[in-house]
Amino acid sequence: MRTGSSSRTTLDKATEENFPVAPFFLPRAWRDDLMAVYGYARLVDDIGDGDLAPGGADARHLGVDPAEADDRLLLLDAFETDLRRVFDGTPHHPLLKALQPTVRRRSLTPEPFLGLIAANRQDQQVSRYGTYEELVAYCELSANPVGRLVLAITGTASPERVRRSDAVCTALQIVEHLQDVKEDLGRDRIYLPADDMARFHVTEADLAAPRGSASVRALVAFEAERAGSLLNEGTPLVGSVHGRLKLLLAGFVAGGRAALDAVAAAGHDVLPGPPKPTKARLMREVGAVLRRARREG
């Protein structure tokens, strides 16, 4: 299916993620379905972040006057309306048209897709989180639906796997927040819990500095350790599946571990820019995750 240039730009962002979205070794049908879901998730994030391609094509697809394309809540409402057409009609946006065969083929339900929209609505209304528990509740909307969709697409969902997947996805979201502290602050968003900032004597002004103070670095190290614990909790998910799916899930976990290693290698100073893992580091971590999964299996 052909998609417009704005949709192509959205899908191209798959190469920027910490982990492979739909790697070559997967069956073609899985790759197509995973990219359809990725396109959806990326587009809803781009709406919420105000990062849509210039020209207003996405707004027009959703029936919104391009002159109102800066109204993110309006666009999210229109996007939800079009999403619902995926399940009971014919959607208008090219990425939602591309998603519809996946939804039908895999008998996907609206809930995880609606969760991602709710997370982006929350981003328009909530820019600070008081506690770690509040942040985890946000991740339940912003990240965990993606893992649940992967399990649904591959026909491997079970309550225990969903629980492990949620731990991995929440960890990956926290890691991304740590990498993007400066970028998020530029959007007037802080995903470091306020009570942790107070505990480490970190102010918002500290986060705006060119480099992280000792207090900022200690705070980032603390949150990184939390994310690492969540990855440990979720790692048995890898050992619970077989074949190429095992390698895909190992890639997700390894992406988080490699990103945490990059943060640590930067001395937990994330303010100069997002520390990114090398491909070599990612591949080493994939091997380590697979070895651990074998031992625990």
CSV table of C-alpha atoms in Angstrom, one decimal:
chain,number,residue,atom,x,y,z
A,1,MET,CA,0.0,0.0,0.0
A,2,ARG,CA,1.3,3.4,-0.9
A,3,THR,CA,1.5,6.0,1.9
A,4,GLY,CA,1.9,9.7,1.6
A,5,SER,CA,5.2,11.4,2.2
A,6,SER,CA,4.3,12.3,5.8
A,7,SER,CA,3.7,8.7,6.5
A,8,ARG,CA,7.0,7.7,4.9
A,9,THR,CA,8.8,10.2,7.2
A,10,THR,CA,7.0,8.7,10.2
A,11,LEU,CA,8.1,5.1,9.3
A,12,ASP,CA,11.7,6.2,8.6
A,13,LYS,CA,12.0,7.1,12.3
A,14,ALA,CA,12.2,3.3,13.1
A,15,THR,CA,16.0,3.5,12.5
A,16,GLU,CA,16.3,6.0,15.5
A,17,GLU,CA,15.0,3.6,18.2
A,18,ASN,CA,17.2,1.9,20.8
A,19,PHE,CA,16.0,-1.5,19.6
A,20,PRO,CA,15.1,-3.1,16.2
A,21,VAL,CA,11.5,-2.5,15.4
A,22,ALA,CA,11.0,-5.2,12.7
A,23,PRO,CA,14.3,-6.9,12.0
A,24,PHE,CA,15.0,-8.8,8.8
A,25,PHE,CA,15.1,-12.2,10.4
A,26,LEU,CA,11.4,-12.2,11.3
A,27,PRO,CA,8.8,-13.7,9.0
A,28,ARG,CA,7.6,-11.2,6.4
A,29,ALA,CA,4.0,-11.2,7.8
A,30,TRP,CA,5.3,-10.3,11.3
A,31,ARG,CA,7.5,-7.6,9.9
A,32,ASP,CA,4.6,-6.0,8.0
A,33,ASP,CA,2.4,-6.1,11.0
A,34,LEU,CA,5.0,-4.8,13.4
A,35,MET,CA,5.8,-1.9,11.1
A,36,ALA,CA,2.1,-1.1,10.8
A,37,VAL,CA,1.8,-0.9,14.6
A,38,TYR,CA,5.1,1.1,14.8
A,39,GLY,CA,3.7,3.5,12.3
A,40,TYR,CA,0.6,4.0,14.4
A,41,ALA,CA,2.6,4.5,17.6
A,42,ARG,CA,5.1,6.8,16.0
A,43,LEU,CA,2.4,9.0,14.4
A,44,VAL,CA,0.4,9.4,17.7
A,45,ASP,CA,3.7,10.4,19.4
A,46,ASP,CA,4.4,12.9,16.7
A,47,ILE,CA,1.0,14.4,17.1
A,48,GLY,CA,1.5,14.7,20.8
A,49,ASP,CA,5.0,16.2,20.4
A,50,GLY,CA,4.1,18.6,17.6
A,51,ASP,CA,6.5,16.8,15.3
A,52,LEU,CA,4.3,16.2,12.3
A,53,ALA,CA,5.8,16.7,8.9
A,54,PRO,CA,5.3,20.2,7.6
A,55,GLY,CA,2.6,20.9,5.1
A,56,GLY,CA,-0.5,19.8,7.0
A,57,ALA,CA,-1.0,16.5,5.2
A,58,ASP,CA,-1.6,14.5,8.4
A,59,ALA,CA,-4.2,17.1,9.5
A,60,ARG,CA,-6.0,16.9,6.2
A,61,HIS,CA,-6.1,13.1,6.3
A,62,LEU,CA,-7.8,13.4,9.7
A,63,GLY,CA,-10.3,16.0,8.5
A,64,VAL,CA,-8.7,18.9,10.4
A,65,ASP,CA,-8.0,22.3,8.8
A,66,PRO,CA,-4.2,22.6,8.5
A,67,ALA,CA,-4.6,26.0,10.0
A,68,GLU,CA,-5.6,24.2,13.2
A,69,ALA,CA,-2.8,21.6,13.1
A,70,ASP,CA,-1.1,23.2,16.1
A,71,ASP,CA,-4.1,22.2,18.3
A,72,ARG,CA,-2.7,18.8,19.5
A,73,LEU,CA,-5.8,17.8,21.5
A,74,LEU,CA,-8.0,18.5,18.5
A,75,LEU,CA,-5.7,16.4,16.3
A,76,LEU,CA,-5.7,13.6,18.9
A,77,ASP,CA,-9.5,13.6,19.0
A,78,ALA,CA,-9.6,13.4,15.2
A,79,PHE,CA,-7.0,10.6,15.3
A,80,GLU,CA,-9.1,8.6,17.8
A,81,THR,CA,-12.1,9.0,15.6
A,82,ASP,CA,-10.2,7.7,12.6
A,83,LEU,CA,-8.7,4.9,14.7
A,84,ARG,CA,-12.2,3.7,15.6
A,85,ARG,CA,-12.9,3.5,11.8
A,86,VAL,CA,-10.2,0.8,11.7
A,87,PHE,CA,-12.4,-1.5,13.7
A,88,ASP,CA,-15.8,-0.6,12.2
A,89,GLY,CA,-15.4,1.2,8.9
A,90,THR,CA,-12.8,2.7,6.6
A,91,PRO,CA,-10.1,5.0,8.1
A,92,HIS,CA,-8.9,8.0,6.2
A,93,HIS,CA,-5.2,8.4,7.3
A,94,PRO,CA,-2.8,6.2,5.2
A,95,LEU,CA,-1.1,4.8,8.3
A,96,LEU,CA,-4.4,3.7,9.7
A,97,LYS,CA,-5.4,2.2,6.4
A,98,ALA,CA,-2.1,0.3,6.5
A,99,LEU,CA,-3.0,-0.8,10.1
A,100,GLN,CA,-6.4,-2.2,9.3
A,101,PRO,CA,-5.3,-5.5,7.7
A,102,THR,CA,-3.1,-6.1,10.7
A,103,VAL,CA,-5.9,-5.5,13.1
A,104,ARG,CA,-8.2,-7.9,11.2
A,105,ARG,CA,-5.5,-10.6,10.6
A,106,ARG,CA,-4.4,-10.6,14.3
A,107,SER,CA,-7.9,-9.9,15.9
A,108,LEU,CA,-6.4,-6.9,17.7
A,109,THR,CA,-8.6,-4.9,20.1
A,110,PRO,CA,-8.9,-1.1,20.3
A,111,GLU,CA,-7.6,-0.9,24.0
A,112,PRO,CA,-3.8,-0.8,23.4
A,113,PHE,CA,-4.2,1.7,20.6
A,114,LEU,CA,-6.5,3.9,22.7
A,115,GLY,CA,-3.9,3.7,25.6
A,116,LEU,CA,-1.3,5.3,23.3
A,117,ILE,CA,-3.7,8.2,22.5
A,118,ALA,CA,-4.5,8.6,26.2
A,119,ALA,CA,-0.8,8.9,27.0
A,120,ASN,CA,-0.4,11.7,24.4
A,121,ARG,CA,-3.4,13.5,25.7
A,122,GLN,CA,-1.8,13.3,29.1
A,123,ASP,CA,1.3,14.8,27.7
A,124,GLN,CA,-0.7,17.9,26.8
A,125,GLN,CA,-2.1,18.2,30.3
A,126,VAL,CA,0.6,16.9,32.7
A,127,SER,CA,4.2,18.0,32.4
A,128,ARG,CA,5.5,16.9,35.8
A,129,TYR,CA,5.2,13.7,37.8
A,130,GLY,CA,5.3,13.8,41.6
A,131,THR,CA,6.2,10.2,42.3
A,132,TYR,CA,7.7,7.2,40.6
A,133,GLU,CA,4.3,5.5,40.9
A,134,GLU,CA,2.7,8.3,38.9
A,135,LEU,CA,5.4,7.9,36.2
A,136,VAL,CA,4.8,4.1,36.1
A,137,ALA,CA,1.1,4.7,35.6
A,138,TYR,CA,1.9,7.0,32.7
A,139,CYS,CA,4.1,4.2,31.2
A,140,GLU,CA,1.2,1.9,31.5
A,141,LEU,CA,-0.4,4.0,28.8
A,142,SER,CA,2.6,5.3,26.8
A,143,ALA,CA,4.8,2.1,26.5
A,144,ASN,CA,3.2,-1.1,27.8
A,145,PRO,CA,0.5,-1.3,25.0
A,146,VAL,CA,3.3,-1.7,22.4
A,147,GLY,CA,4.6,-4.8,24.1
A,148,ARG,CA,1.1,-6.2,24.4
A,149,LEU,CA,0.6,-5.6,20.7
A,150,VAL,CA,3.8,-7.5,19.9
A,151,LEU,CA,2.6,-10.5,21.9
A,152,ALA,CA,-0.8,-10.3,20.2
A,153,ILE,CA,0.7,-10.1,16.7
A,154,THR,CA,2.9,-13.1,17.4
A,155,GLY,CA,0.1,-15.1,19.0
A,156,THR,CA,2.0,-15.6,22.3
A,157,ALA,CA,0.1,-13.5,24.8
A,158,SER,CA,-0.5,-14.9,28.3
A,159,PRO,CA,-1.0,-13.2,31.7
A,160,GLU,CA,2.6,-14.0,32.8
A,161,ARG,CA,4.1,-12.9,29.5
A,162,VAL,CA,2.1,-9.7,29.5
A,163,ARG,CA,3.4,-8.9,33.1
A,164,ARG,CA,7.0,-9.5,32.0
A,165,SER,CA,6.4,-7.5,28.8
A,166,ASP,CA,5.0,-4.6,30.8
A,167,ALA,CA,8.2,-4.5,33.0
A,168,VAL,CA,10.4,-4.4,29.9
A,169,CYS,CA,8.3,-1.7,28.2
A,170,THR,CA,8.2,0.5,31.3
A,171,ALA,CA,11.9,0.1,31.6
A,172,LEU,CA,12.5,1.1,28.0
A,173,GLN,CA,10.3,4.2,28.5
A,174,ILE,CA,12.2,5.2,31.6
A,175,VAL,CA,15.5,4.7,29.8
A,176,GLU,CA,14.3,6.9,26.9
A,177,HIS,CA,13.3,9.6,29.4
A,178,LEU,CA,16.7,9.5,30.9
A,179,GLN,CA,18.4,9.9,27.5
A,180,ASP,CA,16.1,12.8,26.6
A,181,VAL,CA,16.0,14.9,29.8
A,182,LYS,CA,17.3,18.0,27.9
A,183,GLU,CA,14.9,17.5,24.9
A,184,ASP,CA,11.9,16.9,27.2
A,185,LEU,CA,12.8,20.0,29.2
A,186,GLY,CA,12.7,22.0,26.0
A,187,ARG,CA,9.1,20.8,25.6
A,188,ASP,CA,8.4,21.9,29.2
A,189,ARG,CA,8.2,18.2,30.3
A,190,ILE,CA,10.1,16.5,33.1
A,191,TYR,CA,9.8,12.7,33.5
A,192,LEU,CA,12.0,12.6,36.6
A,193,PRO,CA,9.8,12.2,39.7
A,194,ALA,CA,9.6,15.4,41.7
A,195,ASP,CA,10.1,13.5,45.0
A,196,ASP,CA,13.3,11.9,43.7
A,197,MET,CA,14.5,15.3,42.4
A,198,ALA,CA,13.9,16.7,45.9
A,199,ARG,CA,15.7,13.7,47.5
A,200,PHE,CA,18.8,14.4,45.4
A,201,HIS,CA,18.5,18.2,45.7
A,202,VAL,CA,18.0,18.6,42.0
A,203,THR,CA,16.1,21.7,40.7
A,204,GLU,CA,14.6,22.3,37.3
A,205,ALA,CA,17.4,24.9,36.7
A,206,ASP,CA,19.9,22.1,37.3
A,207,LEU,CA,18.4,20.2,34.4
A,208,ALA,CA,18.8,23.2,32.1
A,209,ALA,CA,22.5,23.4,32.7
A,210,PRO,CA,25.0,22.5,29.9
A,211,ARG,CA,26.3,19.6,32.0
A,212,GLY,CA,25.0,17.6,34.8
A,213,SER,CA,26.1,18.4,38.4
A,214,ALA,CA,27.0,15.6,40.8
A,215,SER,CA,23.5,15.7,42.1
A,216,VAL,CA,21.9,15.4,38.6
A,217,ARG,CA,24.2,12.5,37.8
A,218,ALA,CA,23.3,10.7,41.1
A,219,LEU,CA,19.6,11.2,40.3
A,220,VAL,CA,20.0,9.8,36.8
A,221,ALA,CA,22.0,6.8,38.2
A,222,PHE,CA,19.3,6.1,40.7
A,223,GLU,CA,16.6,6.1,38.0
A,224,ALA,CA,18.8,4.0,35.7
A,225,GLU,CA,19.1,1.4,38.4
A,226,ARG,CA,15.3,1.3,38.7
A,227,ALA,CA,15.1,0.7,34.9
A,228,GLY,CA,17.7,-2.0,35.1
A,229,SER,CA,15.7,-3.8,37.8
A,230,LEU,CA,12.6,-3.7,35.6
A,231,LEU,CA,14.6,-5.2,32.7
A,232,ASN,CA,15.8,-7.9,35.0
A,233,GLU,CA,12.2,-8.6,36.0
A,234,GLY,CA,11.1,-8.8,32.4
A,235,THR,CA,14.1,-10.8,31.0
A,236,PRO,CA,12.4,-14.2,31.7
A,237,LEU,CA,10.0,-13.3,28.9
A,238,VAL,CA,12.8,-14.0,26.4
A,239,GLY,CA,13.2,-17.5,27.7
A,240,SER,CA,9.5,-18.2,27.6
A,241,VAL,CA,9.3,-18.1,23.8
A,242,HIS,CA,11.1,-19.8,21.0
A,243,GLY,CA,12.6,-19.3,17.6
A,244,ARG,CA,12.9,-15.9,15.9
A,245,LEU,CA,10.5,-14.3,18.5
A,246,LYS,CA,13.1,-15.1,21.2
A,247,LEU,CA,15.7,-13.1,19.2
A,248,LEU,CA,13.3,-10.2,18.7
A,249,LEU,CA,12.4,-10.0,22.4
A,250,ALA,CA,16.1,-10.3,23.3
A,251,GLY,CA,16.7,-7.3,21.0
A,252,PHE,CA,14.2,-5.3,23.0
A,253,VAL,CA,15.7,-6.1,26.3
A,254,ALA,CA,19.2,-5.7,25.0
A,255,GLY,CA,18.3,-2.3,23.5
A,256,GLY,CA,17.4,-1.1,27.0
A,257,ARG,CA,20.6,-2.6,28.6
A,258,ALA,CA,22.8,-1.1,25.9
A,259,ALA,CA,21.2,2.3,26.4
A,260,LEU,CA,21.7,2.0,30.1
A,261,ASP,CA,25.4,1.1,29.5
A,262,ALA,CA,25.7,4.2,27.3
A,263,VAL,CA,24.2,6.4,30.0
A,264,ALA,CA,26.7,4.9,32.5
A,265,ALA,CA,29.6,5.3,30.1
A,266,ALA,CA,28.7,9.0,30.0
A,267,GLY,CA,29.1,9.2,33.7
A,268,HIS,CA,25.3,9.5,33.9
A,269,ASP,CA,25.6,13.0,32.5
A,270,VAL,CA,22.7,13.1,30.0
A,271,LEU,CA,22.5,16.9,29.7
A,272,PRO,CA,25.0,17.4,26.8
A,273,GLY,CA,22.9,15.1,24.6
A,274,PRO,CA,21.3,11.6,24.6
A,275,PRO,CA,23.9,8.9,25.2
A,276,LYS,CA,23.4,6.3,22.5
A,277,PRO,CA,24.7,2.7,22.4
A,278,THR,CA,26.8,1.5,19.5
A,279,LYS,CA,25.5,-1.4,17.3
A,280,ALA,CA,28.4,-3.5,18.5
A,281,ARG,CA,27.3,-2.9,22.1
A,282,LEU,CA,23.8,-3.8,21.2
A,283,MET,CA,24.8,-7.1,19.6
A,284,ARG,CA,26.9,-8.0,22.7
A,285,GLU,CA,24.0,-7.3,24.9
A,286,VAL,CA,21.7,-9.5,22.7
A,287,GLY,CA,24.1,-12.4,23.2
A,288,ALA,CA,24.2,-11.8,27.0
A,289,VAL,CA,20.4,-11.7,27.2
A,290,LEU,CA,20.1,-14.9,25.2
A,291,ARG,CA,22.7,-16.7,27.4
A,292,ARG,CA,20.9,-15.5,30.5
A,293,ALA,CA,17.5,-16.7,29.1
A,294,ARG,CA,19.1,-20.1,28.5
A,295,ARG,CA,20.4,-20.4,32.0
A,296,GLU,CA,17.0,-19.3,33.6
A,297,GLY,CA,15.1,-21.6,31.2
